[in-house]
Amino acid sequence: MEIVIITGMSGAGKSLAIRAFEDMGFFCIDNLPPQFLPKIAELASATKEKISRIAAVVDIRGGELFDDFKDVLQELKKDDRNFKLLFLDAHDEVLIKRYKETRRKHPLSHEGDGSILEAIQKEREKLEDIKRYADFVIDTSTLLPRDLKEKLFEIFVQQKSKEAMLITIMSFGFKYGLPLDADLVFDVRFIPNPFYVDTLKHRTGKDPEVKEYVLRWDVTKEFLQKLFDLILFLIPNYAEEGKGQLVIAIGCTGGKHRSVTVAEELKKTIENQGYKVSIFHRDIEKDIKG
């Protein structure tokens, strides 16, 4: 029996996610009160594997019933139920834009002054403790619907045939905000910046000339060795504790040069140890500011 509980911020893509799980062959339930989760698991077990995989959305649409969600999760863990908690998130400005485009009401818009931003902030407060229980956190701020579907397929279908955890390396620019789904964040803004070299500023960290510039410095070489040692120490220990996903974020100012080169080097090093790694350069296509 496999149970995936989907939760997270309203507007972050839970409806898209539940449709993706349906396409993957899960028995899907939307807007399930959390108190029903243990009973659903019992009933599914009684079907003698006729229903072997369940995906259920549990979120603040449940109103006061949602207040018991944390206690239910603790009960499920105590009973050693085979479940994973998927938390979908997005930046506030992205959520506001999505609500304005769809003209839908936020579930908490009736509270406070009725503004979308206040409703989002209230929801974040309610979900703060729940997010800590998540096995997987996905930031959908920059994801297209097909990207989210592919990511879910990679985690919940392809990963079943892999022994190693799902490792994602992401480069990003601090000027565009921290990635919400990162487990580990490393700041490489101390490395000399190719942006200030006229022949390099309009290139990216994937270009050989920029890569050579970033990697030539002693400080870069020393940092990479320490970074490689740390990551290769952490991965098997995380895996032993049952962690299914590891997102490593490398950030520089604009996410085009230094972070991209370092992320690519880290990917090669981890892959050389036999792990499956995906890489995502979040801000590489944005305007060039270093």
Coordinates of C-alpha atoms in Angstrom, one line a residue:
M1 CA 0.0 0.0 0.0
E2 CA 1.4 3.4 -1.0
I3 CA -0.3 6.6 0.1
V4 CA 0.8 10.1 -1.1
I5 CA -0.7 13.0 0.8
I6 CA -0.7 16.2 -1.2
T7 CA -0.8 19.5 0.5
G8 CA 0.7 23.0 0.3
M9 CA -0.2 26.5 -0.7
S10 CA -3.4 27.3 -2.5
G11 CA -2.6 28.1 -6.1
A12 CA 0.7 26.2 -6.0
G13 CA -0.6 23.4 -8.3
K14 CA -2.3 20.8 -6.1
S15 CA -5.1 20.3 -8.7
L16 CA -2.6 19.7 -11.4
A17 CA -0.7 17.3 -9.2
I18 CA -3.8 15.2 -8.4
R19 CA -4.5 14.9 -12.1
A20 CA -0.9 13.8 -12.7
F21 CA -1.3 11.1 -10.0
E22 CA -4.5 9.9 -11.6
D23 CA -2.5 9.5 -14.9
M24 CA 0.1 7.5 -13.0
G25 CA -2.6 5.0 -11.9
F26 CA -3.2 6.2 -8.3
F27 CA -6.7 6.2 -6.8
C28 CA -7.2 9.9 -6.2
I29 CA -9.2 11.9 -3.7
D30 CA -9.5 15.6 -3.6
N31 CA -10.2 17.8 -0.6
L32 CA -10.1 15.0 1.9
P33 CA -10.6 15.9 5.6
P34 CA -7.4 14.8 7.4
Q35 CA -9.4 12.8 10.0
F36 CA -10.4 10.4 7.1
L37 CA -6.8 9.4 6.2
P38 CA -6.4 6.6 8.7
K39 CA -9.8 5.1 7.8
I40 CA -8.9 5.4 4.0
A41 CA -5.7 3.5 4.6
E42 CA -7.6 0.7 6.5
L43 CA -10.3 0.4 3.8
A44 CA -7.7 0.3 1.0
S45 CA -5.8 -2.4 2.9
A46 CA -9.0 -4.4 3.1
T47 CA -9.4 -4.5 -0.7
K48 CA -6.5 -7.0 -0.9
E49 CA -4.4 -4.9 -3.2
K50 CA -7.2 -3.9 -5.5
I51 CA -6.3 -0.4 -4.5
S52 CA -2.5 -0.3 -4.0
R53 CA -1.8 3.3 -4.5
I54 CA -3.7 6.3 -3.2
A55 CA -3.1 10.0 -3.6
A56 CA -5.2 12.5 -1.5
V57 CA -5.2 16.2 -1.4
V58 CA -5.6 17.6 2.1
D59 CA -5.6 21.4 2.5
I60 CA -7.1 24.4 4.1
R61 CA -10.4 24.0 2.2
G62 CA -11.2 21.6 5.0
G63 CA -11.7 24.6 7.3
E64 CA -11.7 23.7 11.0
L65 CA -11.2 20.1 10.1
F66 CA -7.8 21.0 8.7
D67 CA -6.6 22.1 12.2
D68 CA -6.2 18.4 13.1
F69 CA -3.9 17.6 10.2
K70 CA -0.7 17.7 12.2
D71 CA -2.1 15.3 14.8
V72 CA -3.2 12.9 12.1
L73 CA 0.2 12.9 10.5
Q74 CA 1.8 12.1 13.8
E75 CA -0.7 9.2 14.2
L76 CA 0.1 7.9 10.8
K77 CA 3.8 8.0 11.6
K78 CA 3.2 6.3 14.9
D79 CA 1.2 3.5 13.2
D80 CA 4.1 3.1 10.7
R81 CA 1.8 3.7 7.7
N82 CA 3.5 3.7 4.3
F83 CA 2.8 7.3 3.3
K84 CA 4.7 10.2 1.8
L85 CA 3.8 13.9 2.2
L86 CA 4.2 16.1 -0.8
F87 CA 4.2 19.8 -0.2
L88 CA 3.7 22.3 -3.1
D89 CA 4.8 25.8 -2.7
A90 CA 5.3 29.0 -4.7
H91 CA 6.4 32.6 -4.1
D92 CA 3.8 35.0 -2.8
E93 CA 3.9 37.2 -6.0
V94 CA 3.4 34.1 -8.2
L95 CA 0.4 33.0 -6.1
I96 CA -1.1 36.5 -6.3
K97 CA -0.6 36.5 -10.1
R98 CA -2.3 33.1 -10.5
Y99 CA -5.3 34.1 -8.4
K100 CA -5.7 37.3 -10.4
E101 CA -5.5 35.4 -13.7
T102 CA -8.0 32.8 -12.7
R103 CA -10.2 35.2 -10.8
R104 CA -10.8 32.6 -8.1
K105 CA -11.2 33.4 -4.4
H106 CA -8.6 32.3 -2.0
P107 CA -10.0 29.9 0.6
L108 CA -9.1 32.3 3.4
S109 CA -10.2 35.5 1.7
H110 CA -13.1 35.8 4.1
E111 CA -10.7 36.4 6.9
G112 CA -9.1 39.8 7.6
D113 CA -9.4 42.6 5.0
G114 CA -10.1 40.2 2.2
S115 CA -6.9 40.9 0.3
I116 CA -5.2 38.0 -1.5
L117 CA -1.8 38.8 0.1
E118 CA -3.2 38.7 3.6
A119 CA -4.9 35.4 2.9
I120 CA -1.7 33.9 1.5
Q121 CA 0.2 35.0 4.6
K122 CA -2.4 33.5 6.9
E123 CA -2.2 30.2 5.0
R124 CA 1.6 30.2 5.3
E125 CA 1.3 30.5 9.1
K126 CA -1.2 27.6 9.2
L127 CA 1.1 25.4 7.0
E128 CA 4.4 26.2 8.7
D129 CA 4.4 23.2 10.9
I130 CA 3.0 20.9 8.3
K131 CA 5.8 21.7 5.8
R132 CA 8.3 20.3 8.3
Y133 CA 6.8 16.9 7.9
A134 CA 7.1 16.9 4.1
D135 CA 9.1 14.2 2.4
F136 CA 9.1 16.2 -0.8
V137 CA 8.8 20.0 -1.3
I138 CA 8.4 21.3 -4.8
D139 CA 8.5 25.0 -5.6
T140 CA 6.2 25.5 -8.6
S141 CA 7.0 29.2 -9.1
T142 CA 8.9 28.7 -12.4
L143 CA 7.3 25.3 -13.4
L144 CA 5.0 24.9 -16.4
P145 CA 2.2 22.3 -15.8
R146 CA 4.1 19.7 -17.9
D147 CA 7.2 20.4 -15.8
L148 CA 5.4 19.6 -12.6
K149 CA 3.9 16.4 -14.1
E150 CA 7.4 15.3 -15.3
K151 CA 8.8 16.0 -11.8
L152 CA 6.1 14.0 -10.1
F153 CA 6.6 11.1 -12.5
E154 CA 10.3 11.2 -11.8
I155 CA 9.8 11.1 -8.1
F156 CA 6.9 8.6 -7.7
V157 CA 7.4 6.3 -10.7
Q158 CA 10.9 6.3 -12.1
Q159 CA 12.5 6.5 -8.6
K160 CA 10.9 3.2 -7.7
S161 CA 13.5 1.4 -9.9
K162 CA 16.4 3.3 -8.4
E163 CA 18.4 2.5 -5.2
A164 CA 19.7 6.1 -4.8
M165 CA 17.6 9.0 -3.8
L166 CA 16.5 11.6 -6.2
I167 CA 19.2 14.3 -6.3
T168 CA 18.5 17.7 -7.9
I169 CA 21.1 20.4 -8.3
M170 CA 19.8 23.9 -9.0
S171 CA 21.7 27.1 -9.8
F172 CA 20.0 30.4 -9.0
G173 CA 20.4 34.1 -8.6
F174 CA 20.0 35.6 -5.1
K175 CA 18.5 38.7 -6.7
Y176 CA 15.5 36.6 -7.8
G177 CA 15.0 35.0 -4.3
L178 CA 15.9 31.8 -2.6
P179 CA 14.5 28.5 -4.0
L180 CA 11.7 27.3 -1.7
D181 CA 12.4 23.6 -2.2
A182 CA 16.1 23.6 -1.5
D183 CA 17.5 21.3 1.3
L184 CA 21.0 22.8 1.1
V185 CA 22.0 26.3 -0.2
F186 CA 25.5 27.3 -1.0
D187 CA 26.5 30.9 -1.8
V188 CA 29.3 31.3 -4.3
R189 CA 29.3 35.1 -4.6
F190 CA 32.8 35.1 -3.1
I191 CA 34.3 33.7 -6.3
P192 CA 35.6 36.4 -8.8
N193 CA 32.7 37.4 -11.0
P194 CA 33.0 36.9 -14.8
F195 CA 30.3 39.6 -15.3
Y196 CA 33.0 42.2 -14.9
V197 CA 35.0 40.7 -17.8
D198 CA 33.7 42.3 -21.0
T199 CA 34.2 39.2 -23.2
L200 CA 32.4 37.0 -20.6
K201 CA 29.5 39.1 -19.2
H202 CA 27.1 38.1 -22.0
R203 CA 27.9 34.4 -21.7
T204 CA 26.9 31.8 -19.1
G205 CA 28.6 29.3 -16.8
K206 CA 28.0 26.6 -19.4
D207 CA 30.4 28.3 -21.9
P208 CA 34.0 26.9 -21.8
E209 CA 35.4 30.5 -21.5
V210 CA 33.3 31.3 -18.4
K211 CA 33.9 27.9 -16.9
E212 CA 37.7 28.3 -17.3
Y213 CA 37.6 31.7 -15.6
V214 CA 35.5 30.5 -12.6
L215 CA 37.6 27.4 -12.0
R216 CA 41.0 29.0 -12.4
W217 CA 41.1 30.6 -8.9
D218 CA 42.6 28.9 -5.9
V219 CA 39.6 29.9 -3.8
T220 CA 37.3 28.1 -6.2
K221 CA 39.4 25.0 -6.2
E222 CA 39.5 24.8 -2.4
F223 CA 35.8 25.5 -2.1
L224 CA 34.9 22.8 -4.6
Q225 CA 37.0 20.2 -2.8
K226 CA 35.3 21.0 0.5
L227 CA 31.9 21.1 -1.2
F228 CA 32.4 17.7 -2.8
D229 CA 33.6 16.1 0.4
L230 CA 30.6 17.5 2.3
I231 CA 28.0 16.4 -0.2
L232 CA 29.4 13.0 -0.7
F233 CA 29.4 12.5 3.0
L234 CA 25.8 13.7 3.4
I235 CA 24.1 11.7 0.5
P236 CA 24.5 8.2 2.0
N237 CA 23.6 9.4 5.4
Y238 CA 20.5 11.1 4.2
A239 CA 19.6 8.0 2.3
E240 CA 20.0 5.8 5.4
E241 CA 17.5 8.0 7.2
G242 CA 15.0 7.4 4.5
K243 CA 15.2 10.8 2.7
G244 CA 13.9 10.3 -0.8
Q245 CA 14.8 13.7 -2.3
L246 CA 17.8 16.0 -2.0
V247 CA 17.7 19.5 -3.6
I248 CA 21.1 21.3 -3.6
A249 CA 21.0 24.9 -4.6
I250 CA 24.0 26.9 -5.7
G251 CA 23.6 30.7 -5.8
C252 CA 25.4 33.7 -7.2
T253 CA 24.1 37.2 -7.8
G254 CA 22.2 36.7 -11.1
G255 CA 22.3 32.9 -11.5
K256 CA 24.1 33.0 -14.9
H257 CA 27.8 32.5 -14.3
R258 CA 29.5 31.3 -11.1
S259 CA 26.5 29.3 -9.8
V260 CA 26.0 27.6 -13.1
T261 CA 29.6 26.5 -13.4
V262 CA 29.8 25.2 -9.8
A263 CA 26.5 23.4 -10.2
E264 CA 27.7 21.6 -13.4
E265 CA 30.9 20.6 -11.6
L266 CA 29.0 19.2 -8.6
K267 CA 26.7 17.2 -10.9
K268 CA 29.7 15.5 -12.6
T269 CA 31.3 14.7 -9.2
I270 CA 28.1 13.1 -7.8
E271 CA 27.4 11.2 -11.0
N272 CA 30.9 9.8 -10.9
Q273 CA 29.9 8.2 -7.6
G274 CA 27.1 6.3 -9.3
Y275 CA 24.2 8.5 -8.2
K276 CA 21.4 9.7 -10.5
V277 CA 21.4 13.5 -10.7
S278 CA 19.2 16.1 -12.5
I279 CA 20.2 19.7 -12.9
F280 CA 18.1 22.9 -13.3
H281 CA 19.5 26.4 -14.0
R282 CA 16.6 28.4 -12.7
D283 CA 17.7 31.9 -13.7
I284 CA 20.2 31.4 -16.5
E285 CA 17.9 32.9 -19.1
K286 CA 17.2 36.1 -17.1
D287 CA 18.9 39.5 -17.7
I288 CA 22.6 39.6 -17.0
K289 CA 23.6 41.2 -13.7
G290 CA 26.4 38.9 -12.6

